[in-house]
PDB file of C-alpha atoms in Angstrom:
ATOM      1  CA  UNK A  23       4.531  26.908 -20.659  1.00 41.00           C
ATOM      2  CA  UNK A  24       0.855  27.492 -19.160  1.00 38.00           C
ATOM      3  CA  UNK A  25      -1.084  29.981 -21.439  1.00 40.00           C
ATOM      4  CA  UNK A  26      -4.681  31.096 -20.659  1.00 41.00           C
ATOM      5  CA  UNK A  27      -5.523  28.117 -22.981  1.00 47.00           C
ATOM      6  CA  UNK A  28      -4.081  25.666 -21.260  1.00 47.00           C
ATOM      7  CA  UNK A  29      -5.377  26.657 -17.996  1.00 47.00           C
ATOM      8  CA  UNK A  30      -8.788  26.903 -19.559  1.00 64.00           C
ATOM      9  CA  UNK A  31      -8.413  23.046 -20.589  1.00 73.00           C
ATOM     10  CA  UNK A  32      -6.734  22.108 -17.081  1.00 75.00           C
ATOM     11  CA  UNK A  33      -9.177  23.784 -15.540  1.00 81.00           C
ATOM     12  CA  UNK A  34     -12.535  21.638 -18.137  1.00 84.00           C
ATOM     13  CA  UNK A  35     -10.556  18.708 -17.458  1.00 85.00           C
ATOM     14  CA  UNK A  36     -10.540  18.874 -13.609  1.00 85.00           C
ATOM     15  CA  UNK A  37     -14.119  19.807 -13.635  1.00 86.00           C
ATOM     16  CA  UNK A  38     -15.083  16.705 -15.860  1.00 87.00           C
ATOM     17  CA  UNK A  39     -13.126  14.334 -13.531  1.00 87.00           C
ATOM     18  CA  UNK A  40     -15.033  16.005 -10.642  1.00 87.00           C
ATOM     19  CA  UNK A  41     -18.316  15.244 -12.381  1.00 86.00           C
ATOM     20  CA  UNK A  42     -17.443  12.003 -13.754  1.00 85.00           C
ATOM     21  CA  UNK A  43     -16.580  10.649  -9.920  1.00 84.00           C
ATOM     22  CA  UNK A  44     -19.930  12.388  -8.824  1.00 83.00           C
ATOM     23  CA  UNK A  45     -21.631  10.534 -11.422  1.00 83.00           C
ATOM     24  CA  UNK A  46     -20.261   7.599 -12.989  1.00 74.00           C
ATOM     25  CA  UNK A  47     -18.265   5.893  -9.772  1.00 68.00           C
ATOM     26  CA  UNK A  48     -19.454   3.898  -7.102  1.00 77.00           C
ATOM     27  CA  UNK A  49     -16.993   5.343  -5.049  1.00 73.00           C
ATOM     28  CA  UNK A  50     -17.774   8.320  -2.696  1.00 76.00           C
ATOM     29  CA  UNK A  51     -17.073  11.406  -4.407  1.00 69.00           C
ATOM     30  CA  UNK A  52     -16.537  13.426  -1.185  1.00 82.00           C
ATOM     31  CA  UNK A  53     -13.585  10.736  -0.368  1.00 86.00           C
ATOM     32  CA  UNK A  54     -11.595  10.831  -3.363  1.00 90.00           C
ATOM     33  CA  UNK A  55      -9.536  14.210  -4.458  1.00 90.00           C
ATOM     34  CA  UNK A  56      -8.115  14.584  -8.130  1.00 90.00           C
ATOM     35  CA  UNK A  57      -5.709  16.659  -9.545  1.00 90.00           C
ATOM     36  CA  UNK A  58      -4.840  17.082 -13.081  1.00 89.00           C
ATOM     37  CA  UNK A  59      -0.884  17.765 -14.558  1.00 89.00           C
ATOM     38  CA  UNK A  60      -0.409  17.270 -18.013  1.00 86.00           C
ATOM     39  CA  UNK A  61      -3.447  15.066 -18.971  1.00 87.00           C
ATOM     40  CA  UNK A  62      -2.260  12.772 -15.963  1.00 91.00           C
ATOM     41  CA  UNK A  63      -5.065  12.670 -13.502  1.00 93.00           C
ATOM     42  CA  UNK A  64      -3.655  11.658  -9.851  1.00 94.00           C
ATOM     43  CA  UNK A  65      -7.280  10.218  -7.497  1.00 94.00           C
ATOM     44  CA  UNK A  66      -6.515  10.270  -3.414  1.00 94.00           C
ATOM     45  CA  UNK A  67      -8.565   9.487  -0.515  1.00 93.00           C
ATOM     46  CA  UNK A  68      -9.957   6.877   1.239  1.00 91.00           C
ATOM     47  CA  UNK A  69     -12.844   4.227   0.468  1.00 88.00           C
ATOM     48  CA  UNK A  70     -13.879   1.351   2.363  1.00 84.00           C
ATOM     49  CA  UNK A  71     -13.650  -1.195  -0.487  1.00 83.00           C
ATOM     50  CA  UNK A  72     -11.476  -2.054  -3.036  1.00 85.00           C
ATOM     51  CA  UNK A  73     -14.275  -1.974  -5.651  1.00 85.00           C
ATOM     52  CA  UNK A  74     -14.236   1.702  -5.157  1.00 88.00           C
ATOM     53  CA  UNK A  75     -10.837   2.538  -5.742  1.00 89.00           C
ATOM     54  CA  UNK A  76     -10.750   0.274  -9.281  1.00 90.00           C
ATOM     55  CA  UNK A  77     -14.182   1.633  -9.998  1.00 89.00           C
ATOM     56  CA  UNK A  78     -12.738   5.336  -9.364  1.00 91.00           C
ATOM     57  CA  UNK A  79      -9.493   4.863 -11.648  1.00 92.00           C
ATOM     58  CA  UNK A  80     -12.128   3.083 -14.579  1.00 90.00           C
ATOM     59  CA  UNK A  81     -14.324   5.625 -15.103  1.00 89.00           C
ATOM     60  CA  UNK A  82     -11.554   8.677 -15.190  1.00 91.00           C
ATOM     61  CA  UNK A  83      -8.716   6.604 -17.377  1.00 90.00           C
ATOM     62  CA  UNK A  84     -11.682   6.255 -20.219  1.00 83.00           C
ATOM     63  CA  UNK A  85     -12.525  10.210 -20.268  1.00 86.00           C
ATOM     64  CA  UNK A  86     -11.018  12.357 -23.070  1.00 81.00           C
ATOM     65  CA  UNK A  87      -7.753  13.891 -22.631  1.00 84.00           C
ATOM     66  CA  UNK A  88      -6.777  12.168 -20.184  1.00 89.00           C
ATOM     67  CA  UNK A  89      -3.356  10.730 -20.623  1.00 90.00           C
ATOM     68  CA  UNK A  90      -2.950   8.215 -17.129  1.00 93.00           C
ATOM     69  CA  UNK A  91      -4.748   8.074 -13.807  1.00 94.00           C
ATOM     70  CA  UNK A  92      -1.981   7.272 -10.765  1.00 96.00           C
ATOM     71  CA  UNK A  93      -4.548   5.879  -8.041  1.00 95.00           C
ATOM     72  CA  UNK A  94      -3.355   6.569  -4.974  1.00 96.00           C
ATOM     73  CA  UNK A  95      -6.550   5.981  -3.225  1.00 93.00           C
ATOM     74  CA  UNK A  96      -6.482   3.594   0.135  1.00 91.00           C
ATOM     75  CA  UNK A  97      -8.503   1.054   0.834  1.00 88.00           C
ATOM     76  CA  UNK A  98      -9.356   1.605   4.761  1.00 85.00           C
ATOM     77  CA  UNK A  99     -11.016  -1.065   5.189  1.00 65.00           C
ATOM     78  CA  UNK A 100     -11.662  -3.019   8.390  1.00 64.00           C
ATOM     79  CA  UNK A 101      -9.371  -5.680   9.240  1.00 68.00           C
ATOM     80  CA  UNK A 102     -11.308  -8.969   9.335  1.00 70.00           C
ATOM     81  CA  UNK A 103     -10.452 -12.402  10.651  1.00 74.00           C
ATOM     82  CA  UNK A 104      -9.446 -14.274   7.689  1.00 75.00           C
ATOM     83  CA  UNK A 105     -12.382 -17.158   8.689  1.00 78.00           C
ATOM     84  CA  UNK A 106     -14.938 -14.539   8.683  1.00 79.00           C
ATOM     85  CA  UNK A 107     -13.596 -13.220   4.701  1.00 78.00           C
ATOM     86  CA  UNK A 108     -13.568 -17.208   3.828  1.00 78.00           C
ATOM     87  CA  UNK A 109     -16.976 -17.959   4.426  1.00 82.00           C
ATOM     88  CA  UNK A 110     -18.283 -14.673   3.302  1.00 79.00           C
ATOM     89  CA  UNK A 111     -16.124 -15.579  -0.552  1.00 78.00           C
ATOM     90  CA  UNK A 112     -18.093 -18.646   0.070  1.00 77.00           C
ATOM     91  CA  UNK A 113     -21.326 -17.358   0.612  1.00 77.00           C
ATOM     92  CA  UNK A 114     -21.254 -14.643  -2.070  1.00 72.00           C
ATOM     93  CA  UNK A 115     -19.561 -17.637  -4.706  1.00 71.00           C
ATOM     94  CA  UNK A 116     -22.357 -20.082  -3.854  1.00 69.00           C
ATOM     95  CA  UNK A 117     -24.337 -16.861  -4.853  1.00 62.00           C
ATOM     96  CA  UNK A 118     -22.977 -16.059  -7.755  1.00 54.00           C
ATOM     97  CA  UNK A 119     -21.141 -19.297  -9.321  1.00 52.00           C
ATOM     98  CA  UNK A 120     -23.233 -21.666 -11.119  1.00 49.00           C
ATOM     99  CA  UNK A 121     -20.638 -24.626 -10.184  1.00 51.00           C
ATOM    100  CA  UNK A 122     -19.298 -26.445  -7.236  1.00 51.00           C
ATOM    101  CA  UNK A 123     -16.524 -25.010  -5.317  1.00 62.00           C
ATOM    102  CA  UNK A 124     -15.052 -28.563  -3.959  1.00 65.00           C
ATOM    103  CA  UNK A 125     -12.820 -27.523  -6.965  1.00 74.00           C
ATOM    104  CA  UNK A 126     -11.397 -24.578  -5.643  1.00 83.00           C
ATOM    105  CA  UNK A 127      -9.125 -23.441  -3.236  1.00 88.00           C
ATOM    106  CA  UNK A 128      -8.948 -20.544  -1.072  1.00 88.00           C
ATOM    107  CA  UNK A 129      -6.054 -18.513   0.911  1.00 90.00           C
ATOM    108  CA  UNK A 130      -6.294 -15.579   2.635  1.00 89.00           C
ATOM    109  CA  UNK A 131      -3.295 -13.480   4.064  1.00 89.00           C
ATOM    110  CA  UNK A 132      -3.517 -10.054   5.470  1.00 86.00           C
ATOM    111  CA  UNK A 133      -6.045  -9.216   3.053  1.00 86.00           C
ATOM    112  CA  UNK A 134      -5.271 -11.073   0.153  1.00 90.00           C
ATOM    113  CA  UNK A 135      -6.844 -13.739  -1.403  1.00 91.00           C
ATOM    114  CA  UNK A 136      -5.341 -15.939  -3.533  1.00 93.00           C
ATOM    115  CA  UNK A 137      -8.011 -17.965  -5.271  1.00 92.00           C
ATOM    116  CA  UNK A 138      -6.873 -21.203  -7.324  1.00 92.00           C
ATOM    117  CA  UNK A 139      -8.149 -24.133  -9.006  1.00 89.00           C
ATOM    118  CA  UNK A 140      -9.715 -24.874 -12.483  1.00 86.00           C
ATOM    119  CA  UNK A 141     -13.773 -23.601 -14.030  1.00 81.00           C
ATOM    120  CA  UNK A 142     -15.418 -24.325 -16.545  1.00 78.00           C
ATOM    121  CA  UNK A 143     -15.788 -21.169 -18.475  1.00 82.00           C
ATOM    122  CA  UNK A 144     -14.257 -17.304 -18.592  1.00 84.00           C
ATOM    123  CA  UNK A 145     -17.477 -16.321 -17.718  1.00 82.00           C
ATOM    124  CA  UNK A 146     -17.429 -18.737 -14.281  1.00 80.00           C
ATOM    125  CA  UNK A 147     -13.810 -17.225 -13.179  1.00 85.00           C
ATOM    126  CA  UNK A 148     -14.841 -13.699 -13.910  1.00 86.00           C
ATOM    127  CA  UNK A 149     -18.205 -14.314 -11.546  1.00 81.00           C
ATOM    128  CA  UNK A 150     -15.730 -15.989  -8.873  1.00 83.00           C
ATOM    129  CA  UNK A 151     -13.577 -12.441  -9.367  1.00 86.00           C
ATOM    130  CA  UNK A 152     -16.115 -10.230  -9.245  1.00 84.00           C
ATOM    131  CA  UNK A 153     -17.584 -11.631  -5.940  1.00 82.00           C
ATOM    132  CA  UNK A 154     -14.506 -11.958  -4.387  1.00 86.00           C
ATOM    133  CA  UNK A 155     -13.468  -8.700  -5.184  1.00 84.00           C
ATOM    134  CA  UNK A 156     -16.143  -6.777  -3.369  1.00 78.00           C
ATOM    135  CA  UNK A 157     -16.025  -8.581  -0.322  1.00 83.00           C
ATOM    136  CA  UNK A 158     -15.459  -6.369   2.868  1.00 83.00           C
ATOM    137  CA  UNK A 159     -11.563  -7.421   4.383  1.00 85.00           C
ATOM    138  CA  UNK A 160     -10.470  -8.057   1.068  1.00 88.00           C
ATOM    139  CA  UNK A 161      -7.896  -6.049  -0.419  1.00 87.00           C
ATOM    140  CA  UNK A 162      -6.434  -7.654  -3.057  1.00 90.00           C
ATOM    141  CA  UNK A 163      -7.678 -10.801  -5.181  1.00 92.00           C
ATOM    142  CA  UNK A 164      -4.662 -12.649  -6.886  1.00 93.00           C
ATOM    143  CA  UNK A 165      -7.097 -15.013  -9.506  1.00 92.00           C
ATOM    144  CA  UNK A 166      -5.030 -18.225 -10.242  1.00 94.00           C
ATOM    145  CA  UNK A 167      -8.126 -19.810 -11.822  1.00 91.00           C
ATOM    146  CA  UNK A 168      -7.708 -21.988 -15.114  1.00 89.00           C
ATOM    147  CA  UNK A 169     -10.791 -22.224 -17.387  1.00 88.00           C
ATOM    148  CA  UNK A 170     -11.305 -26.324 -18.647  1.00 86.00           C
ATOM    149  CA  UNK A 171     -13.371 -27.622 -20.788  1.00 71.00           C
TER     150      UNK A 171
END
């Protein structure tokens, strides 16, 4: 049952998801929508990288009284010749990743990368991640990376 409480509470929680995506996400505010229903905050709307739409869903599940973010946000992102997302994951991982790649193997299929082979630390595989993962034309990274010593 909805008292004037409870509205009062929907209605601070709403406003502090608003504020938090102005503020705390990299993702467009004006592109993502939120509603609130029993401390379950639902994000929709459009971004152009996947980044966003993780980065979106972060910053909201860690707010107070919220209970679970559904993120229903798309990724419209331009579709990109799967050459063209290979040797941009290589160029941003020569960037970003201390070691060789000779050791690493890349496949890319409507969007998805699948990125496999062994590094030499956690920190290595979560710099190959996290360049891969903001990459324009990719939409999902599937890491099957195996840290050895």
């Amino acid at each position: 049952e909805l008292n004037a409480e409870t509205f009062d509470t929907l209605a601070q929680l709403a406003e502090l998801v608003r504020r938090t995506l102005e503020w705390d996400s990299m993702a467009p505010d004006n592109a993502i929508a939120a509603t609130v229903e029993n401390g379950i905050v639902t994000l929709e709307g459009k971004v152009p990288y996947t980044s966003q739409r993780l980065d979106a869903a972060r910053v909201i599940t860690n707010l107070a009284d919220v209970r679970g973010v559904v993120n229903k946000i798309e990724v419209i992102e331009p579709r990109v010749a799967p050459h063209a997302v290979r040797a941009a994951i290589v160029d941003a991982l020569s960037r970003q990743a201390e070691r060789e790649m000779e050791h690493l193997q890349i496949d890319i299929v409507d969007g998805r990368v699948t990125l496999t082979g062994n590094v030499h630390s956690d920190a290595e595989r979560r710099a190959i991640i996290g360049a891969t993962t903001g990459l324009e034309g990719v939409e999902e990274v599937i890491p099957q990376l195996h840290v050895v010593a």
